[in-house]
Coordinates of C-alpha atoms in Angstrom, one line a residue:
Chain K
M1324 CA -21.3 -26.7 -7.9
H1325 CA -20.4 -29.2 -5.2
K1326 CA -17.5 -27.1 -4.2
K1327 CA -19.6 -24.0 -4.1
F1328 CA -22.1 -25.7 -1.8
L1329 CA -19.4 -26.8 0.5
A1330 CA -17.9 -23.3 0.7
L1331 CA -21.4 -22.0 1.5
I1332 CA -22.1 -24.3 4.4
M1333 CA -18.5 -24.2 5.7
P1334 CA -19.1 -21.2 8.1
F1335 CA -22.1 -22.9 9.6
I1336 CA -20.6 -26.2 10.6
I1337 CA -18.9 -25.2 13.8
P1338 CA -22.0 -23.2 15.1
A1339 CA -24.2 -26.2 14.3
L1340 CA -21.9 -28.5 16.2
L1341 CA -22.0 -26.0 19.1
L1342 CA -25.8 -26.1 19.0
I1343 CA -25.8 -29.9 19.1
F1344 CA -23.4 -29.9 22.0
W1345 CA -25.4 -27.3 23.8
Q1346 CA -28.6 -29.2 23.4
Y1347 CA -27.0 -32.4 24.6
A1348 CA -25.4 -30.6 27.7
A1349 CA -28.8 -28.9 28.5
Y1350 CA -30.4 -32.3 28.3
Q1351 CA -27.8 -33.7 30.7
A1352 CA -28.0 -30.7 33.1
Q1353 CA -31.8 -30.9 33.4
N1354 CA -31.8 -27.4 34.9
V1355 CA -32.9 -24.4 32.9
A1356 CA -31.1 -22.1 35.4
V1357 CA -27.8 -23.8 34.6
L1358 CA -28.3 -24.3 30.9
P1359 CA -31.6 -24.0 29.1
P1360 CA -32.3 -26.0 26.0
V1361 CA -31.8 -24.4 22.6
G1362 CA -35.5 -24.1 22.0
R1363 CA -36.0 -21.8 25.0
V1364 CA -33.5 -19.3 23.6
L1365 CA -34.9 -19.7 20.1
E1366 CA -38.3 -18.9 21.5
N1367 CA -37.0 -15.6 22.9
F1368 CA -35.9 -14.6 19.4
L1369 CA -39.2 -15.7 17.9
H1370 CA -41.0 -13.4 20.3
A1371 CA -38.3 -10.7 20.1
T1372 CA -40.9 -7.9 20.3
D1373 CA -42.4 -9.1 23.6
N1374 CA -41.7 -7.2 26.8
F1375 CA -39.0 -9.2 28.6
I1376 CA -38.7 -9.0 32.4
G1377 CA -40.0 -5.5 32.4
L1378 CA -37.2 -4.2 30.2
G1379 CA -38.9 -4.0 26.9
S1380 CA -38.4 -5.8 23.6
I1381 CA -35.1 -7.1 22.3
P1382 CA -34.8 -4.6 19.5
R1383 CA -35.5 -1.8 22.0
N1384 CA -32.7 -3.1 24.2
I1385 CA -30.3 -3.4 21.3
G1386 CA -31.2 0.1 20.2
V1387 CA -30.5 1.6 23.6
S1388 CA -27.2 -0.3 23.8
L1389 CA -26.3 0.9 20.3
I1390 CA -26.9 4.6 21.1
R1391 CA -24.9 4.2 24.3
V1392 CA -22.0 2.6 22.6
L1393 CA -22.1 4.9 19.6
S1394 CA -22.1 8.0 21.8
G1395 CA -19.2 6.7 23.9
Y1396 CA -17.4 5.6 20.8
T1397 CA -17.9 8.9 19.0
A1398 CA -16.6 10.8 22.0
G1399 CA -13.5 8.5 22.2
V1400 CA -12.9 8.8 18.4
L1401 CA -13.3 12.5 18.3
I1402 CA -10.4 12.9 20.7
A1403 CA -8.3 9.9 19.6
V1404 CA -8.2 10.6 15.9
P1405 CA -6.9 14.2 15.9
L1406 CA -4.6 13.5 18.8
G1407 CA -3.3 10.3 17.1
V1408 CA -2.7 12.2 13.9
L1409 CA -0.8 15.0 15.7
M1410 CA 1.2 12.5 17.7
G1411 CA 2.2 10.7 14.5
Y1412 CA 3.1 13.9 12.8
S1413 CA 5.0 15.7 15.5
K1414 CA 7.7 14.1 17.7
T1415 CA 7.2 16.8 20.2
I1416 CA 3.5 16.2 20.6
Q1417 CA 4.2 12.5 20.8
R1418 CA 6.7 12.9 23.6
L1419 CA 4.3 15.1 25.4
F1420 CA 1.5 12.5 25.5
E1421 CA 3.4 9.2 25.2
T1422 CA 4.0 8.4 28.9
F1423 CA 0.5 9.5 29.8
I1424 CA -1.0 7.2 27.3
S1425 CA 1.2 4.2 28.0
I1426 CA 0.2 4.4 31.7
F1427 CA -3.5 4.7 31.1
K1428 CA -3.7 2.2 28.2
P1429 CA -3.3 -1.0 30.3
I1430 CA -6.2 -0.1 32.6
P1431 CA -9.2 -2.1 31.5
P1432 CA -12.3 0.0 30.9
L1433 CA -14.1 -2.0 33.6
A1434 CA -11.6 -0.7 36.2
W1435 CA -12.9 2.8 35.6
Q1436 CA -16.3 1.9 36.8
P1437 CA -16.1 2.9 40.4
L1438 CA -14.3 6.2 39.6
A1439 CA -16.6 6.9 36.7
L1440 CA -19.6 6.5 39.0
A1441 CA -18.0 8.6 41.7
I1442 CA -17.2 11.4 39.3
F1443 CA -20.3 11.4 37.1
G1444 CA -22.8 9.8 39.4
V1445 CA -26.1 9.1 37.8
S1446 CA -25.9 12.1 35.5
S1447 CA -27.1 11.3 32.0
I1448 CA -27.7 12.9 28.7
A1449 CA -31.1 14.0 30.0
T1450 CA -29.6 15.8 33.1
V1451 CA -26.7 17.3 31.1
F1452 CA -29.1 18.9 28.6
N1453 CA -31.5 19.8 31.4
M1454 CA -34.5 18.0 29.7
P1455 CA -37.9 18.6 31.2
F1456 CA -39.3 15.5 33.0
G1457 CA -41.4 13.3 30.8
Q1458 CA -41.1 10.4 28.3
Q1459 CA -38.1 12.0 26.6
Y1460 CA -36.4 12.4 29.9
V1461 CA -36.9 8.8 30.8
F1462 CA -35.5 7.7 27.5
W1463 CA -32.4 9.9 27.5
G1464 CA -31.9 9.2 31.2
N1465 CA -30.8 5.8 30.1
F1466 CA -27.6 7.2 28.7
K1467 CA -25.5 7.8 31.8
I1468 CA -22.4 9.9 31.4
A1469 CA -20.4 7.3 33.4
M1470 CA -21.3 4.6 30.8
I1471 CA -20.4 6.7 27.9
F1472 CA -17.2 7.5 29.6
M1473 CA -16.3 3.9 30.1
I1474 CA -17.1 2.9 26.5
G1475 CA -15.2 6.0 25.3
M1476 CA -12.2 4.9 27.3
G1477 CA -12.4 1.4 25.8
S1478 CA -12.5 2.8 22.2
F1479 CA -9.9 5.5 22.7
F1480 CA -6.7 3.5 23.0
P1481 CA -6.9 1.2 20.1
V1482 CA -8.0 4.1 17.9
I1483 CA -5.2 6.4 19.0
A1484 CA -2.5 3.7 18.7
S1485 CA -3.5 2.7 15.1
V1486 CA -3.9 6.3 14.0
M1487 CA -0.5 7.2 15.3
F1488 CA 1.1 4.1 13.8
G1489 CA -0.6 4.9 10.5
V1490 CA 0.7 8.4 10.3
Q1491 CA 4.2 7.6 11.4
N1492 CA 4.6 4.8 8.9
V1493 CA 3.7 6.8 5.8
R1494 CA 6.4 6.0 3.3
Q1495 CA 9.0 8.8 3.3
T1496 CA 9.2 8.7 -0.5
L1497 CA 5.6 9.8 -0.7
I1498 CA 6.3 12.8 1.6
D1499 CA 9.5 13.6 -0.3
S1500 CA 7.7 13.3 -3.6
A1501 CA 5.0 15.8 -2.5
R1502 CA 7.6 18.2 -1.2
V1503 CA 9.5 18.4 -4.5
L1504 CA 6.2 18.9 -6.2
G1505 CA 5.8 22.1 -4.2
A1506 CA 3.5 20.9 -1.4
S1507 CA 3.1 23.2 1.6
E1508 CA 3.2 21.8 5.1
K1509 CA -0.6 21.9 5.1
D1510 CA -0.8 20.0 1.9
I1511 CA 1.6 17.3 3.3
F1512 CA -0.7 17.0 6.3
F1513 CA -4.1 16.8 4.6
K1514 CA -3.3 15.5 1.1
I1515 CA -0.6 13.0 1.9
L1516 CA -0.4 12.0 5.5
I1517 CA -4.1 11.6 6.2
P1518 CA -5.0 9.7 3.0
A1519 CA -1.9 7.6 3.3
A1520 CA -2.7 6.7 6.8
A1521 CA -6.4 6.2 6.1
P1522 CA -6.4 2.4 6.0
N1523 CA -4.7 2.3 9.4
I1524 CA -7.1 4.9 10.7
I1525 CA -10.1 2.8 9.5
N1526 CA -8.5 -0.2 11.0
G1527 CA -8.2 1.6 14.3
L1528 CA -11.8 2.8 14.1
R1529 CA -12.8 -0.8 13.6
M1530 CA -10.9 -2.1 16.6
G1531 CA -12.2 0.8 18.7
L1532 CA -15.8 0.0 17.9
A1533 CA -15.3 -3.7 18.6
I1534 CA -13.8 -2.9 22.0
G1535 CA -16.3 -0.2 22.8
W1536 CA -19.1 -2.7 22.0
A1537 CA -17.4 -5.3 24.2
C1538 CA -17.4 -2.9 27.1
L1539 CA -21.1 -2.8 27.0
V1540 CA -22.0 -5.3 29.7
G1541 CA -19.5 -3.7 32.1
A1542 CA -20.8 -0.3 31.4
E1543 CA -24.5 -1.3 31.7
M1544 CA -23.9 -2.8 35.1
L1545 CA -23.8 0.7 36.4
P1546 CA -26.9 1.7 38.4
G1547 CA -29.7 3.7 37.0
S1548 CA -30.1 1.7 33.8
L1549 CA -33.5 0.6 32.7
A1550 CA -32.6 -1.0 29.4
G1551 CA -29.8 -2.2 27.2
V1552 CA -28.6 -5.7 26.2
G1553 CA -25.9 -5.6 28.9
Y1554 CA -28.4 -4.7 31.6
L1555 CA -30.8 -7.3 30.3
I1556 CA -28.1 -9.9 30.8
T1557 CA -27.3 -8.7 34.4
H1558 CA -30.9 -8.4 35.3
A1559 CA -31.8 -11.8 33.8
Y1560 CA -29.0 -13.4 35.7
E1561 CA -30.4 -12.1 39.0
L1562 CA -33.8 -13.7 38.1
A1563 CA -32.0 -16.9 37.1
R1564 CA -33.3 -16.5 33.5
T1565 CA -30.3 -18.1 31.9
D1566 CA -32.2 -18.4 28.6
L1567 CA -32.4 -14.5 28.5
V1568 CA -28.7 -14.3 29.4
I1569 CA -27.8 -16.4 26.4
T1570 CA -30.2 -14.4 24.3
G1571 CA -28.5 -11.2 25.3
M1572 CA -25.1 -12.7 24.6
I1573 CA -26.1 -13.8 21.1
C1574 CA -27.4 -10.3 20.5
I1575 CA -24.1 -8.7 21.5
G1576 CA -22.2 -11.2 19.3
V1577 CA -24.3 -10.7 16.2
V1578 CA -24.6 -6.9 16.5
G1579 CA -20.8 -6.7 17.1
A1580 CA -20.1 -8.9 14.1
L1581 CA -22.4 -6.7 11.9
L1582 CA -20.8 -3.5 13.1
D1583 CA -17.4 -5.0 12.2
S1584 CA -18.5 -6.0 8.8
I1585 CA -19.5 -2.5 8.0
F1586 CA -15.9 -1.4 8.5
R1587 CA -14.7 -4.4 6.5
V1588 CA -16.9 -3.4 3.6
I1589 CA -15.7 0.2 3.8
G1590 CA -12.1 -1.0 4.0
N1591 CA -12.4 -3.3 1.0
R1592 CA -14.2 -0.8 -1.0
Y1593 CA -12.1 2.3 -0.5
F1594 CA -8.8 1.0 0.6
S1595 CA -8.1 -2.0 -1.5
W1596 CA -4.9 -0.3 -2.7
E1597 CA -3.4 -0.8 0.7
S1598 CA -3.1 -4.6 0.5
K1599 CA -1.9 -4.4 -3.1
T1600 CA 0.9 -1.9 -2.6
R1601 CA 4.2 -2.7 -1.1
Chain U
M1307 CA 26.6 29.1 -20.9
K1308 CA 24.2 29.7 -18.1
V1309 CA 24.9 27.8 -14.9
T1310 CA 21.7 26.4 -13.4
I1311 CA 22.9 24.4 -10.5
S1312 CA 26.1 25.0 -8.7
V1313 CA 27.3 23.0 -5.7
E1314 CA 30.1 24.6 -3.7
H1315 CA 32.3 22.9 -1.1
L1316 CA 29.5 20.6 -0.1
S1317 CA 30.0 18.2 2.8
K1318 CA 27.7 15.9 4.5
V1319 CA 28.5 14.0 7.7
F1320 CA 26.1 11.5 9.2
Q1321 CA 26.3 10.5 12.9
S1322 CA 26.0 6.7 13.1
Q1323 CA 24.5 5.0 16.1
N1324 CA 27.8 4.2 17.8
D1325 CA 28.8 7.9 17.4
L1326 CA 31.1 7.3 14.4
E1327 CA 31.1 10.0 11.9
I1328 CA 30.4 8.9 8.4
H1329 CA 31.6 11.3 5.7
A1330 CA 29.0 10.8 3.0
L1331 CA 30.2 13.7 0.9
H1332 CA 33.4 15.7 1.3
D1333 CA 34.1 19.1 -0.2
L1334 CA 32.2 18.5 -3.4
N1335 CA 32.1 21.1 -6.2
L1336 CA 29.9 20.8 -9.2
S1337 CA 28.1 23.0 -11.7
V1338 CA 25.4 22.0 -14.2
A1339 CA 24.6 24.2 -17.2
E1340 CA 21.2 25.0 -18.4
N1341 CA 19.6 22.1 -20.4
E1342 CA 22.6 19.9 -19.7
F1343 CA 22.1 16.2 -19.1
V1344 CA 24.5 15.2 -16.4
C1345 CA 24.9 11.6 -15.0
I1346 CA 26.4 11.0 -11.6
L1347 CA 27.9 7.6 -11.7
G1348 CA 29.3 5.8 -8.7
P1349 CA 29.2 2.6 -6.6
S1350 CA 26.5 2.3 -4.0
G1351 CA 27.3 4.2 -0.8
C1352 CA 29.3 6.9 -2.6
G1353 CA 26.8 9.5 -1.5
K1354 CA 25.3 10.2 -4.9
S1355 CA 21.8 9.9 -3.7
T1356 CA 22.6 12.1 -0.7
L1357 CA 24.0 14.7 -3.1
L1358 CA 20.8 14.6 -5.1
R1359 CA 18.6 14.9 -2.0
I1360 CA 20.6 17.9 -0.8
I1361 CA 20.3 19.6 -4.2
A1362 CA 16.5 18.9 -4.0
G1363 CA 16.4 20.5 -0.6
L1364 CA 15.2 17.4 1.1
E1365 CA 18.3 17.1 3.2
K1366 CA 20.5 19.7 4.9
A1367 CA 24.2 19.9 4.0
S1368 CA 26.7 19.8 6.9
S1369 CA 28.7 22.5 5.2
G1370 CA 28.8 24.2 1.8
S1371 CA 25.9 25.3 -0.3
V1372 CA 23.8 24.6 -3.3
F1373 CA 22.9 27.5 -5.7
Y1374 CA 20.0 27.4 -8.1
N1375 CA 20.2 30.2 -10.7
G1376 CA 22.7 32.0 -8.4
R1377 CA 20.5 31.9 -5.3
E1378 CA 21.0 29.5 -2.4
H1379 CA 18.6 26.6 -2.5
T1380 CA 17.7 25.0 0.8
R1381 CA 14.2 23.8 0.7
P1382 CA 12.3 21.7 -1.7
G1383 CA 10.1 23.5 -4.3
K1384 CA 8.5 23.1 -7.6
E1385 CA 11.4 24.5 -9.7
I1386 CA 13.5 21.5 -8.9
G1387 CA 11.6 18.3 -9.5
M1388 CA 12.7 14.8 -8.6
V1389 CA 11.9 11.3 -9.7
F1390 CA 12.6 8.6 -7.2
Q1391 CA 13.7 5.0 -7.7
S1392 CA 10.3 3.4 -7.1
Y1393 CA 7.0 3.5 -5.2
S1394 CA 6.7 7.2 -5.2
L1395 CA 3.2 7.4 -6.6
M1396 CA 0.3 8.1 -4.2
P1397 CA -1.4 4.7 -4.1
W1398 CA -4.9 6.1 -3.3
L1399 CA -4.9 8.4 -6.4
N1400 CA -5.4 7.2 -9.9
V1401 CA -2.8 7.9 -12.6
L1402 CA -4.3 11.2 -13.7
D1403 CA -4.6 12.6 -10.2
N1404 CA -1.1 11.5 -9.5
I1405 CA 0.2 13.4 -12.6
A1406 CA -1.9 16.4 -11.6
L1407 CA -0.7 16.4 -8.0
G1408 CA 1.9 19.2 -8.4
L1409 CA -0.7 21.3 -10.1
E1410 CA -3.1 20.6 -7.3
F1411 CA -0.6 21.9 -4.8
A1412 CA -0.3 25.0 -7.1
R1413 CA -4.1 25.4 -6.6
I1414 CA -4.9 25.1 -10.3
P1415 CA -8.5 24.3 -10.9
K1416 CA -9.5 20.6 -11.3
A1417 CA -10.6 20.7 -15.0
E1418 CA -7.5 22.5 -16.1
R1419 CA -5.0 20.3 -14.2
I1420 CA -6.7 17.1 -15.5
A1421 CA -6.3 18.4 -19.0
V1422 CA -2.6 19.0 -18.5
A1423 CA -2.2 15.6 -16.9
Q1424 CA -3.9 14.0 -19.8
E1425 CA -1.5 15.7 -22.2
Y1426 CA 1.5 14.2 -20.3
L1427 CA -0.2 10.9 -20.1
D1428 CA -0.4 10.9 -23.9
M1429 CA 3.2 11.9 -24.0
I1430 CA 4.3 8.8 -22.1
G1431 CA 2.1 6.7 -24.4
M1432 CA -0.4 5.7 -21.7
S1433 CA -3.5 7.6 -22.8
D1434 CA -5.9 4.9 -21.7
F1435 CA -4.5 4.4 -18.2
G1436 CA -5.7 7.6 -16.6
K1437 CA -8.2 5.9 -14.3
A1438 CA -5.9 3.1 -13.4
F1439 CA -4.3 2.9 -9.9
P1440 CA -0.6 2.6 -9.4
H1441 CA -0.8 -0.9 -8.1
E1442 CA -2.5 -2.0 -11.3
L1443 CA 0.6 -0.9 -13.3
S1444 CA 3.9 -2.6 -14.0
G1445 CA 7.1 -1.1 -12.6
G1446 CA 8.0 0.5 -15.9
M1447 CA 4.6 2.1 -16.3
Q1448 CA 4.8 3.4 -12.7
Q1449 CA 8.1 5.1 -13.4
R1450 CA 6.8 6.6 -16.6
V1451 CA 3.9 8.1 -14.6
A1452 CA 6.4 9.3 -12.0
I1453 CA 8.3 11.1 -14.8
A1454 CA 5.1 12.5 -16.2
R1455 CA 4.1 13.8 -12.8
A1456 CA 7.5 15.5 -12.4
L1457 CA 7.3 17.1 -15.9
A1458 CA 3.6 18.1 -15.6
N1459 CA 4.7 20.4 -12.8
D1460 CA 7.0 22.1 -15.3
P1461 CA 10.2 22.2 -13.2
D1462 CA 13.3 23.9 -14.4
V1463 CA 15.6 21.1 -13.2
L1464 CA 14.8 17.4 -13.0
L1465 CA 16.7 15.3 -10.5
M1466 CA 16.5 11.6 -11.1
D1467 CA 17.6 9.1 -8.4
E1468 CA 18.2 5.8 -10.2
P1469 CA 14.7 6.0 -11.7
F1470 CA 15.2 2.9 -13.8
G1471 CA 17.1 1.0 -11.1
A1472 CA 14.2 -1.4 -10.3
L1473 CA 13.3 -2.2 -13.8
D1474 CA 14.3 -5.2 -15.9
A1475 CA 17.1 -4.7 -18.5
Y1476 CA 14.8 -4.5 -21.5
T1477 CA 12.3 -2.1 -20.0
R1478 CA 15.2 0.0 -18.8
I1479 CA 16.6 0.4 -22.3
L1480 CA 13.2 1.4 -23.6
M1481 CA 12.8 4.0 -20.8
Q1482 CA 16.2 5.5 -21.5
K1483 CA 15.2 6.0 -25.1
E1484 CA 11.9 7.6 -24.0
L1485 CA 13.6 9.8 -21.5
L1486 CA 16.0 11.2 -24.2
R1487 CA 13.0 11.8 -26.5
I1488 CA 11.2 13.7 -23.8
W1489 CA 14.3 15.6 -22.8
E1490 CA 15.0 16.7 -26.4
K1491 CA 11.4 17.9 -26.6
H1492 CA 11.2 19.7 -23.3
R1493 CA 14.8 20.7 -22.7
K1494 CA 15.2 20.5 -19.0
T1495 CA 18.3 20.4 -17.0
I1496 CA 18.7 16.9 -15.8
L1497 CA 20.8 15.5 -13.1
F1498 CA 20.6 11.7 -13.2
V1499 CA 22.1 9.4 -10.6
T1500 CA 22.9 5.8 -11.6
H1501 CA 25.3 3.0 -10.8
S1502 CA 25.0 1.6 -14.3
V1503 CA 27.9 2.6 -16.6
D1504 CA 26.0 1.7 -19.7
E1505 CA 23.1 4.0 -18.6
A1506 CA 25.4 6.9 -18.0
V1507 CA 27.2 6.5 -21.3
Y1508 CA 23.9 6.2 -23.2
L1509 CA 22.3 9.2 -21.6
A1510 CA 24.7 11.8 -20.5
D1511 CA 26.2 15.0 -22.0
R1512 CA 28.6 14.7 -19.1
I1513 CA 29.4 12.0 -16.6
I1514 CA 30.5 12.7 -13.1
L1515 CA 32.3 9.7 -11.7
M1516 CA 32.2 9.5 -7.9
S1517 CA 34.2 7.4 -5.5
S1518 CA 33.3 6.6 -1.9
H1519 CA 34.6 7.0 1.7
P1520 CA 34.3 9.9 1.6
G1521 CA 32.0 10.6 -1.3
R1522 CA 33.8 12.9 -3.8
I1523 CA 34.2 13.5 -7.5
K1524 CA 36.9 11.3 -9.0
E1525 CA 36.7 12.3 -12.6
E1526 CA 34.6 13.9 -15.2
F1527 CA 33.9 12.9 -18.8
V1528 CA 32.3 14.9 -21.5
V1529 CA 30.5 12.5 -23.8
T1530 CA 30.5 13.7 -27.4
I1531 CA 29.1 10.6 -29.1
P1532 CA 26.2 11.8 -31.2
R1533 CA 22.7 10.6 -30.2
V1534 CA 20.9 8.3 -30.7
R1535 CA 23.9 6.4 -29.4
E1536 CA 24.5 3.0 -30.7
R1537 CA 25.9 0.5 -28.2
S1538 CA 27.9 -1.0 -31.1
N1539 CA 29.8 2.3 -31.7
P1540 CA 33.5 1.7 -30.8
R1541 CA 33.7 5.0 -28.8
Y1542 CA 30.7 3.8 -26.7
G1543 CA 32.6 0.6 -25.9
E1544 CA 35.9 2.4 -25.1
L1545 CA 34.3 4.9 -22.7
T1546 CA 32.3 2.1 -21.0
A1547 CA 35.5 0.1 -20.5
E1548 CA 37.4 3.1 -19.2
L1549 CA 34.7 3.9 -16.7
L1550 CA 34.4 0.3 -15.6
S1551 CA 38.1 0.1 -14.9
L1552 CA 38.0 3.3 -12.9
L1553 CA 35.1 2.0 -10.9
E1554 CA 37.0 -1.1 -10.2
E1555 CA 39.9 0.9 -8.8
G1556 CA 37.4 2.3 -6.3

């Protein structure tokens, strides 16, 4: 019982210490623009549905950010997964794309910002789909192509790397076994390589989403944004509302952790064989 | 006597990293009769696994050919099944789906192939393990499933590449007995690679003794000891001793 209780509170010890330290530092600083007390941030969360600095409620900002990240992520994944599988499967395709990918991979997504802006300007989902002006237009106008591009870039590389690694490292014995059972090349591809690589593919999807989400603030610094957690942080900074900056940071952290745990649950549920097989 | 597998002037040369040529197999000739149980015995590195992989069509010969029922065999197919040493089951499929895998490739409907798989599961004495996953089974059970999977596909020839090599001595003896029982019931042509003299003497109709550098056939023995063979039989002991001394010569 005692042990169980200890195990239960264990994860909260460090955050609690951090809060105490923060409160103490805020007290010492005596300047809410430098470091507001814990209570100020807590209050923001208690009034999460209020309209903050003209940007709307916290859930709304999170929602806008989520749609942004998920659309960029989806775009990145839709290209990265098939390409990664093909690169893992065929040496020729791998050679074709290898250099290209290794040159682009080290470029941080944030470095794409000026170019993304120059190429895509302020075009958004609303302008791409030629929506009529109105409430819908204003909402979808939030999702700039340049942002989606940056987030997609962030997600793309970890996904393609894991997928390729996963397909390349499928045990040869599994492929050979399938061949002597009469598998066609298509069977090998869809019934052996893909399921065998699935744990690595899921792992790549997980890393990709984490990085895509982490690109949020950078992407939302682009002009033309009216909402989003990243934009909330930038805008609050300009107004010296440090309490809101911290509120936004906590939101990014918590949502990011939740997204990650979805993948962890999927991984544990469907791919538990992976950690148990040599 | 019908010849099922015939290997003619087979050579395999590997190119090593520093451009040395390694002669894994050199001008090897072998023929296996229908329903014959042949053991290929030799030290590690004598090319016996390579030979098996070439017969299966998983690897190309440098020169020479393999004939199956008189026709050249170059690519893997369901007529010639193979059991590997270990870890050859699909870890994401349960036991039944693993056994039914060959039938799935043959596009046999789900219900039908599961029924066949269950039959083979019963045969290996694991009726209750259909829903288990490979990682939940012991090494011996995994190999039994691998054998059932190969048999469920109803191959004509079964190639076995040290299938019991990773098992403990006791399990190994049980598996050998079981294999003979299955072979006597299903009458397949079996080509069984091993480096265990005892295993070869216990199982084979004929033992092909190989030597290495380059891999070639050193000698052949027809084993006439009636089955089930008793290890206490003096002829068993004599043959074992003779094979061991030949292996020692290299």
